[in-house]
């Protein structure tokens, strides 16, 4: 399973990275946001915008794209 880890990524780069990773790969995928509220919100809003199902997998900021 492919994984995108957003630790250490600048906020202005997050949406572009999510778009490239999620739209160019086949699910299931893993996105690690950590505890950053900004990263979590950006991921969830991106998934809603593109009608993509995502679930929080662990309390440590790990999400599965299904």
mmCIF file of C-alpha atoms in Angstrom:
data_model
loop_
_atom_site.group_PDB
_atom_site.id
_atom_site.type_symbol
_atom_site.label_atom_id
_atom_site.label_comp_id
_atom_site.label_asym_id
_atom_site.label_seq_id
_atom_site.Cartn_x
_atom_site.Cartn_y
_atom_site.Cartn_z
ATOM 1 C CA UNK A 1 0.000 0.000 0.000
ATOM 2 C CA UNK A 2 1.386 3.394 -0.982
ATOM 3 C CA UNK A 3 1.837 5.997 1.753
ATOM 4 C CA UNK A 4 2.114 9.780 1.773
ATOM 5 C CA UNK A 5 3.625 11.181 4.970
ATOM 6 C CA UNK A 6 2.901 14.893 5.414
ATOM 7 C CA UNK A 7 5.270 15.383 8.368
ATOM 8 C CA UNK A 8 7.595 18.274 7.627
ATOM 9 C CA UNK A 9 5.662 19.419 4.540
ATOM 10 C CA UNK A 10 4.927 23.140 4.247
ATOM 11 C CA UNK A 11 1.227 24.022 4.406
ATOM 12 C CA UNK A 12 1.219 25.655 0.986
ATOM 13 C CA UNK A 13 2.413 22.378 -0.604
ATOM 14 C CA UNK A 14 -0.141 20.051 0.996
ATOM 15 C CA UNK A 15 -3.061 20.326 -1.423
ATOM 16 C CA UNK A 16 -0.845 19.823 -4.495
ATOM 17 C CA UNK A 17 0.793 16.773 -2.915
ATOM 18 C CA UNK A 18 -2.587 15.315 -1.951
ATOM 19 C CA UNK A 19 -3.945 15.891 -5.443
ATOM 20 C CA UNK A 20 -0.984 14.196 -7.116
ATOM 21 C CA UNK A 21 -0.845 11.296 -4.681
ATOM 22 C CA UNK A 22 -4.557 10.502 -4.407
ATOM 23 C CA UNK A 23 -5.664 11.163 -7.968
ATOM 24 C CA UNK A 24 -2.699 9.465 -9.653
ATOM 25 C CA UNK A 25 -2.675 6.257 -7.562
ATOM 26 C CA UNK A 26 -5.234 3.525 -7.044
ATOM 27 C CA UNK A 27 -6.657 2.986 -3.566
ATOM 28 C CA UNK A 28 -6.255 1.793 -0.954
ATOM 29 C CA UNK A 29 -3.748 4.457 0.053
ATOM 30 C CA UNK A 30 -2.452 5.771 3.354
ATOM 31 C CA UNK A 31 -1.994 9.445 4.223
ATOM 32 C CA UNK A 32 -0.235 10.327 7.468
ATOM 33 C CA UNK A 33 -1.221 13.775 8.698
ATOM 34 C CA UNK A 34 0.043 13.524 12.242
ATOM 35 C CA UNK A 35 -1.824 15.630 14.791
ATOM 36 C CA UNK A 36 -1.819 18.781 12.665
ATOM 37 C CA UNK A 37 -5.354 20.150 12.538
ATOM 38 C CA UNK A 38 -4.474 21.952 9.292
ATOM 39 C CA UNK A 39 -3.296 18.735 7.589
ATOM 40 C CA UNK A 40 -6.336 16.774 8.767
ATOM 41 C CA UNK A 41 -8.784 19.471 7.674
ATOM 42 C CA UNK A 42 -7.086 19.882 4.298
ATOM 43 C CA UNK A 43 -7.192 16.129 3.645
ATOM 44 C CA UNK A 44 -10.844 15.780 4.662
ATOM 45 C CA UNK A 45 -11.909 18.797 2.594
ATOM 46 C CA UNK A 46 -9.978 17.467 -0.409
ATOM 47 C CA UNK A 47 -11.725 14.099 -0.122
ATOM 48 C CA UNK A 48 -15.143 15.737 0.167
ATOM 49 C CA UNK A 49 -14.428 17.971 -2.836
ATOM 50 C CA UNK A 50 -13.442 14.985 -4.992
ATOM 51 C CA UNK A 51 -16.061 12.575 -3.555
ATOM 52 C CA UNK A 52 -13.348 10.259 -2.228
ATOM 53 C CA UNK A 53 -13.917 8.063 0.801
ATOM 54 C CA UNK A 54 -11.365 8.431 3.580
ATOM 55 C CA UNK A 55 -11.375 7.072 7.109
ATOM 56 C CA UNK A 56 -9.230 7.882 10.080
ATOM 57 C CA UNK A 57 -7.397 4.671 10.762
ATOM 58 C CA UNK A 58 -5.551 5.456 13.949
ATOM 59 C CA UNK A 59 -5.603 8.182 16.552
ATOM 60 C CA UNK A 60 -2.098 9.244 15.459
ATOM 61 C CA UNK A 61 -3.294 10.967 12.279
ATOM 62 C CA UNK A 62 -3.275 8.068 9.845
ATOM 63 C CA UNK A 63 -6.004 8.024 7.194
ATOM 64 C CA UNK A 64 -6.953 5.380 4.651
ATOM 65 C CA UNK A 65 -8.148 6.439 1.222
ATOM 66 C CA UNK A 66 -10.611 3.809 0.033
#
